[in-house]
Short mmCIF file of C-alpha atoms and ligand atoms in Angstrom, two decimals:
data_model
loop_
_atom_site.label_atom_id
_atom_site.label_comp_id
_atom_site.label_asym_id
_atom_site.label_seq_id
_atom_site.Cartn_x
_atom_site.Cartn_y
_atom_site.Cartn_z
CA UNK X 1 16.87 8.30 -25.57
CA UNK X 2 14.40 5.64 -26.55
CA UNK X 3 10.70 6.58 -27.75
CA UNK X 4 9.57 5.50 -24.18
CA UNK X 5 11.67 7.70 -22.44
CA UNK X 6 10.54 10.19 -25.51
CA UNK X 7 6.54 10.43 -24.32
CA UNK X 8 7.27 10.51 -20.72
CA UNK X 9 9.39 13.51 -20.78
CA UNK X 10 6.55 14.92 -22.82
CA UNK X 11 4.10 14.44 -20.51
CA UNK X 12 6.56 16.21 -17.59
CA UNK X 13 5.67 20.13 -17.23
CA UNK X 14 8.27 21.91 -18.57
CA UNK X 15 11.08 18.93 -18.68
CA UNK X 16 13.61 19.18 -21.76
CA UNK X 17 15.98 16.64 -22.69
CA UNK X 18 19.21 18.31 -23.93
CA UNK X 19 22.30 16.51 -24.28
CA UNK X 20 25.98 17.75 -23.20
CA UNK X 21 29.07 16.19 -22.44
CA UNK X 22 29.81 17.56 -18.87
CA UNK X 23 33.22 16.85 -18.76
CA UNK X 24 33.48 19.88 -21.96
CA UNK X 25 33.70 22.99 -20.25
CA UNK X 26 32.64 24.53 -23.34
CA UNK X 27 29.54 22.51 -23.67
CA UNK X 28 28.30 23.52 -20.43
CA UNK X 29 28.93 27.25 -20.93
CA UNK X 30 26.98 26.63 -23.91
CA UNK X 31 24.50 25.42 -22.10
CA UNK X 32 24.71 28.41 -19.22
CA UNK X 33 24.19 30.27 -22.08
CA UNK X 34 21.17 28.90 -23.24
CA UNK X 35 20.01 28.96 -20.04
CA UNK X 36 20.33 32.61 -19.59
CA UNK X 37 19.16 33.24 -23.01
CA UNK X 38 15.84 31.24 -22.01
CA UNK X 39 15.59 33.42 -18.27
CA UNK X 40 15.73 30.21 -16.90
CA UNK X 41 17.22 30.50 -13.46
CA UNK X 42 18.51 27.14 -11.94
CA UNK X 43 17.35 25.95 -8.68
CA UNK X 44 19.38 22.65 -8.56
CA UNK X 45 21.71 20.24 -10.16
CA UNK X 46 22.01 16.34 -9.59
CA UNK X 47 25.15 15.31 -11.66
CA UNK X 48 25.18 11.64 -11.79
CA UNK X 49 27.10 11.15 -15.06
CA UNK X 50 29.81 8.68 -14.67
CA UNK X 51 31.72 6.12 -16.28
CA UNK X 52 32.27 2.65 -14.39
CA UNK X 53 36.07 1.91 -13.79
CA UNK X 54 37.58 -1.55 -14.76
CA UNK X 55 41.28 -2.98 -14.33
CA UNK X 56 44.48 -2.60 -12.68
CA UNK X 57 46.27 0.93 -12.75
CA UNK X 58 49.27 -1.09 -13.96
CA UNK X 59 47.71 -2.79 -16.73
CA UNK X 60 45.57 0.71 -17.30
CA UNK X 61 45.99 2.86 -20.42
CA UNK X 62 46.09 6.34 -19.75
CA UNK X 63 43.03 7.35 -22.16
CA UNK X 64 41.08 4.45 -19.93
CA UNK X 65 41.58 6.35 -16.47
CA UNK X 66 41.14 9.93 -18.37
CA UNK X 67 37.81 8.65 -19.37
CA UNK X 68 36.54 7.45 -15.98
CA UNK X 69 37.59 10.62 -14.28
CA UNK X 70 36.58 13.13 -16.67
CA UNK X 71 32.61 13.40 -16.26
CA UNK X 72 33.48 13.19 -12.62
CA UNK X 73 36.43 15.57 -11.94
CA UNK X 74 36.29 18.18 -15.19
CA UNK X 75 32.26 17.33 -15.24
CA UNK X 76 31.95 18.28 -11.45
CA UNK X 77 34.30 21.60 -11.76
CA UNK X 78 32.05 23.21 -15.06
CA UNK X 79 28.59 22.08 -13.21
CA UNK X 80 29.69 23.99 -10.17
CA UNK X 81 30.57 26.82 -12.31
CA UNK X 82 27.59 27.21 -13.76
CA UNK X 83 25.50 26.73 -10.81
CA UNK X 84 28.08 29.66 -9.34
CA UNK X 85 25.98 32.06 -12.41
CA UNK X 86 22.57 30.88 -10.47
CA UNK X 87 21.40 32.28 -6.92
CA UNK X 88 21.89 29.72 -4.75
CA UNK X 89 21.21 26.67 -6.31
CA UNK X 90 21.80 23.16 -4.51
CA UNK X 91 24.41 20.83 -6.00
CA UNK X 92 24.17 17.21 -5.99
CA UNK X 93 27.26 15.38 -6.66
CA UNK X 94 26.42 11.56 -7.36
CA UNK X 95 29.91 9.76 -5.64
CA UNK X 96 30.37 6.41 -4.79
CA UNK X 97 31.35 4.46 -1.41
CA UNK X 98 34.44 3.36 -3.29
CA UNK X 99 35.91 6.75 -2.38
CA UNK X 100 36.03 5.73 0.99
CA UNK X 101 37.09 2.29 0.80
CA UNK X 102 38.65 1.79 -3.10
CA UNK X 103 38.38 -1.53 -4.27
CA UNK X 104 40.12 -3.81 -6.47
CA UNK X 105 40.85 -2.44 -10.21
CA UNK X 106 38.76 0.54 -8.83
CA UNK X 107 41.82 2.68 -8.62
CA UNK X 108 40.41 5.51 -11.19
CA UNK X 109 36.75 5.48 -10.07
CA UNK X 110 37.63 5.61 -6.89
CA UNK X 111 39.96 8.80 -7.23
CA UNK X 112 37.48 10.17 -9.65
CA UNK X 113 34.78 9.69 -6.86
CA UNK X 114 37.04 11.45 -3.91
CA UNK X 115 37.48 14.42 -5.67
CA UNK X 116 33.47 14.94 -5.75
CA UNK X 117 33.87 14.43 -2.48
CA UNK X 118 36.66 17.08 -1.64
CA UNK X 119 35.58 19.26 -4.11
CA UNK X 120 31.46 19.27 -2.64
CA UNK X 121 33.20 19.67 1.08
CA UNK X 122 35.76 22.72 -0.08
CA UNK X 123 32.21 24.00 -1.97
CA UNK X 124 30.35 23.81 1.32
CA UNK X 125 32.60 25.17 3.56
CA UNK X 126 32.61 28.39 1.24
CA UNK X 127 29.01 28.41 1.61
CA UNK X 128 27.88 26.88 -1.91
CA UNK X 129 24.79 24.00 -1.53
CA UNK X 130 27.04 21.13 -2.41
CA UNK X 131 26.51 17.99 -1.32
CA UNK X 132 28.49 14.78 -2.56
CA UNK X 133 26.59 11.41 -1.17
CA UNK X 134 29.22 8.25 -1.13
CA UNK X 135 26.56 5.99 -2.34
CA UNK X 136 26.87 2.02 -1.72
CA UNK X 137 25.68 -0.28 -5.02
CA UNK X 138 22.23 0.56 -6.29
CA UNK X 139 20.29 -2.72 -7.29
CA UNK X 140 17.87 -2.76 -9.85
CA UNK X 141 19.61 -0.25 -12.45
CA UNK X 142 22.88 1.62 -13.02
CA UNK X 143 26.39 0.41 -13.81
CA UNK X 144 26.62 -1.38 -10.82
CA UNK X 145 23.70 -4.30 -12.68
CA UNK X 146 25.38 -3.91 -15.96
CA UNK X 147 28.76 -4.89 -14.47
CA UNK X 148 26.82 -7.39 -12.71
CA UNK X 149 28.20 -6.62 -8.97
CA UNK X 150 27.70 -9.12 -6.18
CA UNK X 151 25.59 -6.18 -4.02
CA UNK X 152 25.07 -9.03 -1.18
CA UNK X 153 28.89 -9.44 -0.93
CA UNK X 154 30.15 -5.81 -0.16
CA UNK X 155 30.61 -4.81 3.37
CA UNK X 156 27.60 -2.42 3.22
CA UNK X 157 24.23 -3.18 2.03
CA UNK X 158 22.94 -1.86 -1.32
CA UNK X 159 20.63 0.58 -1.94
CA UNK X 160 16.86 0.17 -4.21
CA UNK X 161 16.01 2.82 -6.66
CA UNK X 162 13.11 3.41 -4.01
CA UNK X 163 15.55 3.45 -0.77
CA UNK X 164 18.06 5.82 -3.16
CA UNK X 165 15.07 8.47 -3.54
CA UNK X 166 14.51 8.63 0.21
CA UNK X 167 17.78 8.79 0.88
CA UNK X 168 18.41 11.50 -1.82
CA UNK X 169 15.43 13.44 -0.86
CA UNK X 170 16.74 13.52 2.98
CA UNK X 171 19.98 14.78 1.97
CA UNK X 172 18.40 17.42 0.16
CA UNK X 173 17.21 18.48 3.30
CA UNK X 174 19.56 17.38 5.58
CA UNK X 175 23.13 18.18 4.02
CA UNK X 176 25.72 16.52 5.56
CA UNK X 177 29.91 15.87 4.76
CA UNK X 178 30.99 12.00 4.10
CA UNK X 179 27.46 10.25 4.17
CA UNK X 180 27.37 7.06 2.78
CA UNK X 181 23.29 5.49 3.00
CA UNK X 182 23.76 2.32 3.96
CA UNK X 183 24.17 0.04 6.64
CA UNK X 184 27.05 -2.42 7.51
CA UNK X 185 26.76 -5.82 6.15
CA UNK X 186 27.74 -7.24 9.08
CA UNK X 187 28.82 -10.58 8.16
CA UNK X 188 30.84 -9.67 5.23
CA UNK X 189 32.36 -7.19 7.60
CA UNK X 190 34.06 -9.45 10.05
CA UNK X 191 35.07 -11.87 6.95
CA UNK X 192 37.10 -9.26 5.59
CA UNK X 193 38.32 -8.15 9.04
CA UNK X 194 41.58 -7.80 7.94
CA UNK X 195 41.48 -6.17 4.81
CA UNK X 196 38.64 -3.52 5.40
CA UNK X 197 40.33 -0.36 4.59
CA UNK X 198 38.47 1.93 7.42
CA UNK X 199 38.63 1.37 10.60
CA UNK X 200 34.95 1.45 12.98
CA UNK X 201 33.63 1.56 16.19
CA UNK X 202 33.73 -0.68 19.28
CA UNK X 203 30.26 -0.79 19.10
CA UNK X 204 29.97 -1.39 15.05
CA UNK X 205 32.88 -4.03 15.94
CA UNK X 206 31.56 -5.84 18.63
CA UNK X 207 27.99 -6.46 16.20
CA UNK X 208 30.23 -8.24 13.35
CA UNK X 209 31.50 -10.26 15.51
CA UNK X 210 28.36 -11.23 16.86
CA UNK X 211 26.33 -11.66 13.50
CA UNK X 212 29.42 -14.03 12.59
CA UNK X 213 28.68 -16.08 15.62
CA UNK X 214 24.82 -15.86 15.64
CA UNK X 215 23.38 -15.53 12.44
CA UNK X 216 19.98 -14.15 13.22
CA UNK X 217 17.27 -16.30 12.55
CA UNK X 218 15.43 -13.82 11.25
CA UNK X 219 17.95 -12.93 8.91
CA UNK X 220 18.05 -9.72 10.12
CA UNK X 221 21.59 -8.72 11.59
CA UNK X 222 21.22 -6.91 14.90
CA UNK X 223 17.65 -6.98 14.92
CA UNK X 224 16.46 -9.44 17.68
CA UNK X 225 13.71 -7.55 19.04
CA UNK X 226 11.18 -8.95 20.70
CA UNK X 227 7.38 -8.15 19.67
CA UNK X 228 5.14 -7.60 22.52
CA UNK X 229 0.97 -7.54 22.20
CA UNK X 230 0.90 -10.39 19.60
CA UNK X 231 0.45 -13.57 20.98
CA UNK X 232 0.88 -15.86 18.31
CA UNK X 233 2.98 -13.65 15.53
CA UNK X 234 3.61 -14.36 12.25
CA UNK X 235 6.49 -14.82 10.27
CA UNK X 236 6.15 -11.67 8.70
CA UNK X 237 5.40 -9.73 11.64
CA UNK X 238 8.45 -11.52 13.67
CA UNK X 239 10.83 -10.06 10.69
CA UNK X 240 9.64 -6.61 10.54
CA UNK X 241 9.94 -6.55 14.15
CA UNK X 242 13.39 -7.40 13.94
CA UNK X 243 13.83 -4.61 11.49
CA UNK X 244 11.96 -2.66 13.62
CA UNK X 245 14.23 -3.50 16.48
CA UNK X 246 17.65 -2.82 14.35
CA UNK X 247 16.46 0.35 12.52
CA UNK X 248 15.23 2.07 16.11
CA UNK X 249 18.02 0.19 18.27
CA UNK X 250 15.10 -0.96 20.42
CA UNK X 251 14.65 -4.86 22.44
CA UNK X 252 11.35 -4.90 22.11
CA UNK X 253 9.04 -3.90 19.79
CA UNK X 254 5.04 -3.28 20.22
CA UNK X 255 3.19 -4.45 17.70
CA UNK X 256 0.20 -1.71 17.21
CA UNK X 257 2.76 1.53 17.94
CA UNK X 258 3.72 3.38 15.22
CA UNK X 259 7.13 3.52 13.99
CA UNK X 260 7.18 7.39 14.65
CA UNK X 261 5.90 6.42 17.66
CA UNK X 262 8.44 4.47 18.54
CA UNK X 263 10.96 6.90 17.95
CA UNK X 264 11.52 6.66 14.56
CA UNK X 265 12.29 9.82 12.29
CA UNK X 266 12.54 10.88 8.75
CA UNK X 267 16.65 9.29 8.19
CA UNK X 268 15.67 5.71 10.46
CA UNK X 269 12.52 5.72 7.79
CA UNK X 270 14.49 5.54 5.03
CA UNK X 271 16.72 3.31 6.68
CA UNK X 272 13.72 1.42 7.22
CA UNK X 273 12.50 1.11 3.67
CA UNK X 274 15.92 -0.09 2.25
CA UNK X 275 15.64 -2.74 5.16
CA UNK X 276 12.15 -3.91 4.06
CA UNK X 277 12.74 -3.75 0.64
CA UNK X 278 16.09 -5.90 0.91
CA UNK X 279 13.56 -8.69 2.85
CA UNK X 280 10.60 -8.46 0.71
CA UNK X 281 11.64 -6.72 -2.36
CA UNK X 282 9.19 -4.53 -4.48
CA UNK X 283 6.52 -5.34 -2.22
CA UNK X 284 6.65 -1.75 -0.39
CA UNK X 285 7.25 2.19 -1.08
CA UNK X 286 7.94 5.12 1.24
CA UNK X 287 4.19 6.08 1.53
CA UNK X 288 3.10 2.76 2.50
CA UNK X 289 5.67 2.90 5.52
CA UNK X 290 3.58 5.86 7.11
CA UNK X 291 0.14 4.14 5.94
CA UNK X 292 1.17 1.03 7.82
CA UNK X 293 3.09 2.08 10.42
CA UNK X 294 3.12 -0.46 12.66
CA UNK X 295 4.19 -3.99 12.85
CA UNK X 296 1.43 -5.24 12.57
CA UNK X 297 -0.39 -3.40 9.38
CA UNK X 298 3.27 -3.29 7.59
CA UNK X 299 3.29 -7.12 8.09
CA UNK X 300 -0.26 -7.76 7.06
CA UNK X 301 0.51 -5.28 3.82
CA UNK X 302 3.03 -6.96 3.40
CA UNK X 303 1.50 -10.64 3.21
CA UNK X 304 -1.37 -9.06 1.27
CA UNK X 305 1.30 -7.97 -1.53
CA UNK X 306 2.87 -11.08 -1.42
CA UNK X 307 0.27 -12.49 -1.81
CA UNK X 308 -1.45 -10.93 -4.74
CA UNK X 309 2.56 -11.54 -6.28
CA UNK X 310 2.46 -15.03 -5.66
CA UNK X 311 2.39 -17.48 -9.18
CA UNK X 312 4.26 -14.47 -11.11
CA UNK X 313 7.71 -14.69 -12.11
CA UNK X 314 10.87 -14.58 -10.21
CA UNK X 315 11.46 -11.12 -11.42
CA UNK X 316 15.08 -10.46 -10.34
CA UNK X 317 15.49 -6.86 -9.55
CA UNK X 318 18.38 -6.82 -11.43
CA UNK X 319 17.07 -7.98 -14.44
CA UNK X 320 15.15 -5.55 -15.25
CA UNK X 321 15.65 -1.81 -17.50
CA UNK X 322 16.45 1.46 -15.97
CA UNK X 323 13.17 2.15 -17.69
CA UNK X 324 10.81 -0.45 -15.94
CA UNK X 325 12.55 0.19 -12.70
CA UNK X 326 11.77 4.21 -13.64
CA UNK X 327 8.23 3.20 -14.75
CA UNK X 328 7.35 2.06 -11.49
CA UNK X 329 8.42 4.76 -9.32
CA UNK X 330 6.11 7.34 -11.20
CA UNK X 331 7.08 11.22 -11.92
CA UNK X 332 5.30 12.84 -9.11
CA UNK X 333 6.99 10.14 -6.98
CA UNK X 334 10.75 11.83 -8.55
CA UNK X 335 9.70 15.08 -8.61
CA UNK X 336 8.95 14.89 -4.95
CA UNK X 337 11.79 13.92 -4.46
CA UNK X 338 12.70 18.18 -4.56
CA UNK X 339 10.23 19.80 -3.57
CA UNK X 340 9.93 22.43 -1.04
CA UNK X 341 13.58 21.93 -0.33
CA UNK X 342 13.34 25.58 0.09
CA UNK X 343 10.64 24.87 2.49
CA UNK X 344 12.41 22.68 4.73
CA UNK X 345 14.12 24.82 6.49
CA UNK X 346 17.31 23.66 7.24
CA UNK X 347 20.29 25.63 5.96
CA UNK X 348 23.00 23.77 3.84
N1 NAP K 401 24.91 2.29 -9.88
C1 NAP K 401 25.59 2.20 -8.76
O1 NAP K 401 25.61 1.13 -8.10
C2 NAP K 401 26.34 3.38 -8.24
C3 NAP K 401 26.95 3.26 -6.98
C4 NAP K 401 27.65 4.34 -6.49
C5 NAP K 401 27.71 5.52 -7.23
N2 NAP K 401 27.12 5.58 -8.44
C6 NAP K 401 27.25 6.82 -9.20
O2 NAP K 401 25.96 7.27 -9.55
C7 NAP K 401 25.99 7.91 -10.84
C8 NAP K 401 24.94 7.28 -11.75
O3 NAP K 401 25.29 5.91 -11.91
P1 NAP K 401 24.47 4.94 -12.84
O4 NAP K 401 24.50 3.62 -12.20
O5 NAP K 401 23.19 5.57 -13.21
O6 NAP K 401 25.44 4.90 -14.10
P2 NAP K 401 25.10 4.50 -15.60
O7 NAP K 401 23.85 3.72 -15.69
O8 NAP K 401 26.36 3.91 -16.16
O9 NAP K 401 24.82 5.91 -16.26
C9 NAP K 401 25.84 6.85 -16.31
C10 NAP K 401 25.34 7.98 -17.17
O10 NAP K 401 26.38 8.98 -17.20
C11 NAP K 401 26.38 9.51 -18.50
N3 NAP K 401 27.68 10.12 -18.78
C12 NAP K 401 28.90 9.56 -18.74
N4 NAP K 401 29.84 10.47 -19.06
C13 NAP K 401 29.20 11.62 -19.32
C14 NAP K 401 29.60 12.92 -19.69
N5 NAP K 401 30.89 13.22 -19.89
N6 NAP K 401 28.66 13.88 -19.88
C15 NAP K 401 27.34 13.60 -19.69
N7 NAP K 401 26.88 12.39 -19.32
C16 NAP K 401 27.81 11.40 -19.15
C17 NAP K 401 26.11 8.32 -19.39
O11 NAP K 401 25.60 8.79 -20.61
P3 NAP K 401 25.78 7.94 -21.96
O12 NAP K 401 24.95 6.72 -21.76
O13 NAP K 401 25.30 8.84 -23.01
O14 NAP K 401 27.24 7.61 -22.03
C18 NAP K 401 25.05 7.58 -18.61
O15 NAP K 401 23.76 8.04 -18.94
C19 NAP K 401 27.42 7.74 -11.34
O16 NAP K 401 28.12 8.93 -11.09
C20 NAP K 401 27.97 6.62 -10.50
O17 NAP K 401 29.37 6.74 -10.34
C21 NAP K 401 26.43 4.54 -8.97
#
């Protein structure tokens, strides 16, 4: 852990960094131990410790596939274990969308990744808070930047460090089986028609097909909504109309409602936000959706923060540290991220 890291943990009430090799059942006994030693009674854990796969099975050495599926499968057993010694605590089991679609020299990651998924499912239906989320690439840290993965070309979109918190915190609240955050990337969906490995609807179907003959001009896929009460709209307010228009599956947008207003709840906001962010990245963050709610104020937000931007570098997402990319977000940000889970009300 760099010195950074170091000062900010510091500065957290009551954070401790301790290190342990999940995938050692021993080491996390030990740690159960300590725990218990300390009275410290666990109210959740996020296990996101993984190892990226790379080659062919047929090329693969053993050790190699051992490696990517032990934090995963022997990590995920001994976490659940010791949450088992805790009352009630919720589970988070970081998996990946490959378990749902594999992908080429992906053949251990992706196995490692399904058995989260089985295992979180076989957890739940015994009554356990376990949740496994299939999650699509993250941009702007993770393995998925230091491999340097093509997000844009996968058939669903990625997912910002921002638009992974929302989604993480709904999930917390909303458990569900299978749930992979993203949305299709339609284009890239009806290229590799023939290939996909999952099958979808008539309806999901019918919009590839359509996106492949009409790109939007927009550039948002499914989103041709048209924005009522403006008469001469801006660029930026004729986009996040559009997203508007996909996120709410609405034809017409108006431009001083409210997105709640519209219809929109807590899952289409973060839907929302990973849209927004993919058009006008960093410019926006969950609270700013519900400060500028509609099209209008969002767009004008939007162009102000553009605008202040504007002459700065062509900061890449992707080339920047987990620790920036951290930076930004700010700890009462991720610690909101679980609160009042307990609160919420819904039952896992
Ligand atoms: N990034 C993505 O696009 C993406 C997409 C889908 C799913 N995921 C999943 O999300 C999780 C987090 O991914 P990430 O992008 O943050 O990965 P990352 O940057 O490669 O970090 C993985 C972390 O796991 C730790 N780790 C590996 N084996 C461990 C073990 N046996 N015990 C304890 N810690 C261990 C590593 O620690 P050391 O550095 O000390 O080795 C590292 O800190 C992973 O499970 C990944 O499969 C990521």
């Amino acid at each position: 852990m760099g010195e950074a890291t170091k000062r900010r943990l510091e500065r957290l009430p009551a954070a401790e960094y301790v290190r342990c090799d999940v995938s050692r059942a021993e080491e996390v006994r030990g740690l159960g131990e300590r725990l218990k030693a300390d009275g410290v009674l666990l109210t959740g854990i996020v296990h996101a410790a993984g190892v990226a796969g790379d080659g062919f099975l047929g090329s693969k050495r053993r050790e190699v596939y051992d490696a990517v599926l032990a934090p995963k499968v022997d990590g995920s057993v001994a976490l659940l274990e010791l949450a088992s010694e805790h009352p009630d605590p919720f589970v988070v089991l970081f998996s990946s969308i490959t378990a749902v679609t594999g992908g080429f020299g992906q053949g251990d990651y992706s196995a490692a990744n399904a058995f989260m998924d089985s295992l979180a499912a076989g957890a739940r239906a015994e009554g356990a808070r376990v949740l496994s989320v299939d999650w699509p690439t993250w941009t702007g840290a993770g393995m998925a930047v230091d491999h340097d993965v093509d997000a844009d070309d996968a058939p669903f979109t990625p997912v910002s460090i921002q638009g992974g918190l929302a989604w993480l915190a709904y999930f917390l609240r909303h458990p569900v089986d299978g749930a992979v955050p993203a949305d299709f990337n339609l284009p890239v969906l009806e290229r590799e028609w023939d290939t996909l490995p999952f099958t979808v609807s008539a309806e999901v179907a019918t919009a590839a097909r359509n996106a492949a003959k009409e790109p939007s001009e927009t550039g948002e896929a499914g989103g041709d909504a048209v924005l009522a009460g403006v008469s001469d709209p801006t660029p930026t307010q004729l986009r996040i109309a559009s997203i508007y228009g996909s996120v709410l599956g609405l034809t017409e947008i108006d431009a001083y409602a409210g997105f709640q207003e519209l219809g929109g709840n807590s899952l289409m906001t973060a839907n929302l936000l990973s849209k927004v962010e993919q058009a006008y990245p960093e410019t926006v963050d969950v609270a700013d959706l519900f400060s500028y709610s509609t099209v209008v104020d969002l767009a004008a937000y939007i162009d102000e923060q553009r605008g202040a931007d504007a002459g700065g570098t062509d900061d890449r997402e992707g080339d920047r540290s987990l620790r920036e990319a951290l930076a930004e977000i700010g700890d009462t940000e991720l610690i909101s991220v679980f609160d009042d889970i307990e609160d919420s009300g819904e039952r896992w």
